[in-house]
Tab-separated table of C-alpha atoms in Angstrom:
chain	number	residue	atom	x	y	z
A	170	UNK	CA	14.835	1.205	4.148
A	171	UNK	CA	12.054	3.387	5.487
A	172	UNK	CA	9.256	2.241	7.219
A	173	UNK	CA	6.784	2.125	4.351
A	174	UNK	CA	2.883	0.486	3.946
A	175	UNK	CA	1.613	-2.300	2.711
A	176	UNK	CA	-0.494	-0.550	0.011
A	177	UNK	CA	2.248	1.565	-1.741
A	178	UNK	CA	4.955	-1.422	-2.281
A	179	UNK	CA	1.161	-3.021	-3.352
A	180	UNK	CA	0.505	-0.085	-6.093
A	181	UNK	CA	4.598	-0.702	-6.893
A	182	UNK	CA	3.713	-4.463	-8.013
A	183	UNK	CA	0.539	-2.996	-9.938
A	184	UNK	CA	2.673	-0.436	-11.845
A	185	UNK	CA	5.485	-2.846	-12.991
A	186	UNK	CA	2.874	-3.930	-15.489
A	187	UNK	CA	2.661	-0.646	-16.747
A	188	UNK	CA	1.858	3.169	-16.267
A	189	UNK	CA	-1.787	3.405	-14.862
A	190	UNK	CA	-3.750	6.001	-14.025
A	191	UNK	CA	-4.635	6.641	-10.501
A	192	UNK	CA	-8.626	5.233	-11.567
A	193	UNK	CA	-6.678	2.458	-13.191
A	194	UNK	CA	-4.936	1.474	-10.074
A	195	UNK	CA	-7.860	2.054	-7.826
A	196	UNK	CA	-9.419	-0.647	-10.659
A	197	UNK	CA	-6.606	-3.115	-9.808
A	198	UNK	CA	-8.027	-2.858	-6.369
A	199	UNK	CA	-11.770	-3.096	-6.382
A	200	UNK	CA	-11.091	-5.734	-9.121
A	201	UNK	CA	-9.421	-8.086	-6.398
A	202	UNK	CA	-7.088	-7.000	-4.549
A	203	UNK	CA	-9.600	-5.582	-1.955
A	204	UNK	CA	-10.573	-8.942	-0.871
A	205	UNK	CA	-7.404	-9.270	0.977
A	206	UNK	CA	-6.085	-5.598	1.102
A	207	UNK	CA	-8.332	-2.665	1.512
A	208	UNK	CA	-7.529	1.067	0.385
A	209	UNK	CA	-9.844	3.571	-0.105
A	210	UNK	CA	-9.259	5.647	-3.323
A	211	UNK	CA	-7.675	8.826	-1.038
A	212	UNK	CA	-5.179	6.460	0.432
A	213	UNK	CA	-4.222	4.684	-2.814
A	214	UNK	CA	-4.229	8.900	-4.222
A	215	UNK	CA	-1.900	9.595	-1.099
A	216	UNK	CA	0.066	6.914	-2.059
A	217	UNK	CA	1.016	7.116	-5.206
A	218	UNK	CA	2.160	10.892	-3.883
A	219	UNK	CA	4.049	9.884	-1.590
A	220	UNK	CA	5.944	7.104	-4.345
A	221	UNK	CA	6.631	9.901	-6.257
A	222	UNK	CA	8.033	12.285	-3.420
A	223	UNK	CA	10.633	9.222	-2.359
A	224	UNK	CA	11.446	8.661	-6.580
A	225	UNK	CA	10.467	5.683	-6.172
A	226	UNK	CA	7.307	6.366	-9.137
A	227	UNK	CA	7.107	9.349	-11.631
A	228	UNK	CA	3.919	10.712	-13.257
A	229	UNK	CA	3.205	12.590	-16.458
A	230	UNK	CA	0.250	13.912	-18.362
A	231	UNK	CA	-1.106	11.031	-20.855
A	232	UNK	CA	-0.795	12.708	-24.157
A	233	UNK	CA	-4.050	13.360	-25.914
A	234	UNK	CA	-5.786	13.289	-23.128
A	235	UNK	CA	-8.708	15.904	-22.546
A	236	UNK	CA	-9.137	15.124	-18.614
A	237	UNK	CA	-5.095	15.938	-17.855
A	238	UNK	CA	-4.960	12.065	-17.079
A	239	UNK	CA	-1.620	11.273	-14.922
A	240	UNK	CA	0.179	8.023	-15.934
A	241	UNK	CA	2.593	6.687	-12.887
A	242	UNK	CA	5.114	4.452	-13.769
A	243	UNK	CA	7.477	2.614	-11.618
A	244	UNK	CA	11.693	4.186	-11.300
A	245	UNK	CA	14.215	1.504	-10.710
A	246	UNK	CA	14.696	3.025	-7.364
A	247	UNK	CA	11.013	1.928	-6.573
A	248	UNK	CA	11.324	-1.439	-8.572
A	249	UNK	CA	15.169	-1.847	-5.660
A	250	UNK	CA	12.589	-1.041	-3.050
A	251	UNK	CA	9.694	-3.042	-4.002
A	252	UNK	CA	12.048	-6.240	-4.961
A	253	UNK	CA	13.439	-5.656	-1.361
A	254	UNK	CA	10.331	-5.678	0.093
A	255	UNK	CA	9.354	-8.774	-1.651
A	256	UNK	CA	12.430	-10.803	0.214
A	257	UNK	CA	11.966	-9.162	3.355
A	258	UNK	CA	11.136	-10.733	6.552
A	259	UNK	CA	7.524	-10.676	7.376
A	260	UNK	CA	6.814	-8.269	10.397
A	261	UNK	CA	4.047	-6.597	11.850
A	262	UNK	CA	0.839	-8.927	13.956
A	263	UNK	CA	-1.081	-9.313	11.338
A	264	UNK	CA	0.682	-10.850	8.752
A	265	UNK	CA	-1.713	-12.443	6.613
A	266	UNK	CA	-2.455	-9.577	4.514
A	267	UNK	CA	1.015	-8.702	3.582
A	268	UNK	CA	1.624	-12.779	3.179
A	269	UNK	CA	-1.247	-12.516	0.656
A	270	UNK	CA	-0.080	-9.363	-1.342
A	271	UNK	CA	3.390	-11.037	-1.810
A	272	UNK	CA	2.134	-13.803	-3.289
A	273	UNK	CA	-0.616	-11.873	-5.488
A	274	UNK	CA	2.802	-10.270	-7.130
A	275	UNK	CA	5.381	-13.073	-7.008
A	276	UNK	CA	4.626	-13.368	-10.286
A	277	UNK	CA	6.072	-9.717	-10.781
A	278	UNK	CA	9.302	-10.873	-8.834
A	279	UNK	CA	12.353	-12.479	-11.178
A	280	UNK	CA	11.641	-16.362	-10.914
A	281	UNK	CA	15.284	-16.581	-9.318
A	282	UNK	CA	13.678	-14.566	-6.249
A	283	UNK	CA	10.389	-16.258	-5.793
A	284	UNK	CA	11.767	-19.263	-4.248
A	285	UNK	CA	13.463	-16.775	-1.298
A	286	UNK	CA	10.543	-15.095	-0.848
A	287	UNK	CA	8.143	-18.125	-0.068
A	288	UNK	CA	11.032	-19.145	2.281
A	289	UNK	CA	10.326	-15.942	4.321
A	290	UNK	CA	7.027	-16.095	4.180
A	291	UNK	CA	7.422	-19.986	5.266
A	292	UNK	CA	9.494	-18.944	8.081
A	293	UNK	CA	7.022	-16.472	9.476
A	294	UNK	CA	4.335	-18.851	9.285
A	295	UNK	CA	6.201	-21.520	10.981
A	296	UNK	CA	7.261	-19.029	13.665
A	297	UNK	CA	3.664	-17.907	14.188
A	298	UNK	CA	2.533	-21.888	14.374
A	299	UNK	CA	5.136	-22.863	16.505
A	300	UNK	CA	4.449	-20.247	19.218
A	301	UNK	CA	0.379	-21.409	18.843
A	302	UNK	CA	1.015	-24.979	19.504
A	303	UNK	CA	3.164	-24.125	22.465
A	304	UNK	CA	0.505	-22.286	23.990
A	305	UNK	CA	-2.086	-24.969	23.137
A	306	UNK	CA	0.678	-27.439	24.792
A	307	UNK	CA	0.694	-25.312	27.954
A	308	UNK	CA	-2.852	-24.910	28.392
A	309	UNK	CA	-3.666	-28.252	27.893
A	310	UNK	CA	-1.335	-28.348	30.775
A	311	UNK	CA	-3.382	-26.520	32.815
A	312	UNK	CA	-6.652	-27.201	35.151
A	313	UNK	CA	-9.711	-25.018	34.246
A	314	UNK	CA	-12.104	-24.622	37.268
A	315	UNK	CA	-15.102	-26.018	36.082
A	316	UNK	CA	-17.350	-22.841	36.379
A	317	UNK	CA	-15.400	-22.036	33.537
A	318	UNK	CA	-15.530	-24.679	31.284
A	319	UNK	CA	-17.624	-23.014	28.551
A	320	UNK	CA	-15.387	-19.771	28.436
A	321	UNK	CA	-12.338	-22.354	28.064
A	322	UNK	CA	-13.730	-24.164	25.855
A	323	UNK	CA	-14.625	-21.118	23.008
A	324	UNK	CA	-11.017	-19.359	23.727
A	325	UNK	CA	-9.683	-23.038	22.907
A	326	UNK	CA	-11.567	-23.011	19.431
A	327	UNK	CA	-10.012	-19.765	18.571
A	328	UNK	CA	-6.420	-20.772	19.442
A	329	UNK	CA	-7.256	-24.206	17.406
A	330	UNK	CA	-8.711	-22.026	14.016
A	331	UNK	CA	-5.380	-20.506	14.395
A	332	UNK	CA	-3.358	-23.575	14.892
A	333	UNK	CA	-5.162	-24.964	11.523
A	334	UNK	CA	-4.959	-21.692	9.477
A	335	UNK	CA	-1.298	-21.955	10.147
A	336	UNK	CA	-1.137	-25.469	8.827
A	337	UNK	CA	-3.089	-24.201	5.703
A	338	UNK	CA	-1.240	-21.450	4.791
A	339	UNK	CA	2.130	-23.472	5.352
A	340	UNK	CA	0.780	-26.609	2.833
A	341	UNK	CA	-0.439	-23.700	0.745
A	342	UNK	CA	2.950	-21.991	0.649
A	343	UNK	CA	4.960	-25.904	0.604
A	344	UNK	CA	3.000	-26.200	-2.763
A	345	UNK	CA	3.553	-23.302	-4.072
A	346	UNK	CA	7.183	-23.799	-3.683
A	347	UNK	CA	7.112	-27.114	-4.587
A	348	UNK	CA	4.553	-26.792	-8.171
A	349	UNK	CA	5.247	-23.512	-9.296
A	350	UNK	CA	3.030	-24.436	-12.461
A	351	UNK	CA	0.294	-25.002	-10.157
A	352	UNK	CA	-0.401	-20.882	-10.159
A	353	UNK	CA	-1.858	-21.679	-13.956
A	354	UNK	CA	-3.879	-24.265	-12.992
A	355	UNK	CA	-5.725	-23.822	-9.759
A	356	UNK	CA	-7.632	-26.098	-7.735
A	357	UNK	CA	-11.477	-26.042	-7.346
């Protein structure tokens, strides 16, 4: 598969609920999904283009519209590519936002595939947290001059945040998994 964004297998999710516009999609957006993924209404408009030059989304005219509204709808070429995106290994160095958009459309996914696709997203997380706590193991193996004590000890807090947001996001993932009715009921 080709090397494609975040955002456009993103607007693929949003348009398996339907044709939208592109204001309807850039809705979806400011409506939510921007809290975790930001796109600016030219790159969700240069997006949807390019979905439609790879056949993986077709357009047409809403009928009885005045303002020549374009409806995009999803192809089952795009709804292949999307799905495979889904199951996919998590890549990249920031993974958090694409770890977030999958699970904003598992629902979207066939429930046979959502299981798989926590499992990646486990396994990425577990990579990532395994590879923190060996570096916290090997600098707690290591002598810090005491002139730098208070650098040390601020670098350390960052390495522990991300030690702990790994933890989260792996209980938050395990209960997923685990409660799948607990997406209807969350937590306060």
């Amino acid at each position: 598969m080709r090397y494609i964004t975040g955002v456009r297998f993103l607007i693929l999710g949003v348009l398996l609920e339907g044709a939208l516009s592109l204001y309807d999609v850039h809705k979806r957006f400011t409506g939510g999904i921007s809290l975790f993924y930001a796109a600016s209404f030219g790159s969700i408009q240069r997006a949807l283009e390019q979905l439609e030059s790879l056949g993986w989304a077709t357009s047409a005219a809403e009928e009885g519209s005045a303002r020549r509204k374009r409806l995009y709808t999803v192809t089952s070429t795009g709804r292949d590519a999307w799905r495979e995106w889904m199951l996919a290994p998590l890549t990249g160095s920031d993974p958090e936002p694409t770890m977030l958009a999958r699970v904003y459309l598992l629902g979207s996914l066939p429930q046979v595939d959502r299981a798989g696709c926590i499992a990646e997203l486990r396994r990425r997380i577990d990579t990532d947290a395994a590879a923190l706590e060996d570096l916290a193991a090997r600098l707690s193996e290591t002598h810090v001059p005491e002139s730098l004590d208070e650098i040390a000890r601020y670098r350390r807090a960052t390495l522990d945040y991300g030690i702990r947001s790994h933890a989260l996001a792996a209980a938050w993932l395990a209960e997923l998994a685990a409660t799948p009715e607990s997406l209807h009921s969350p937590k306060v």
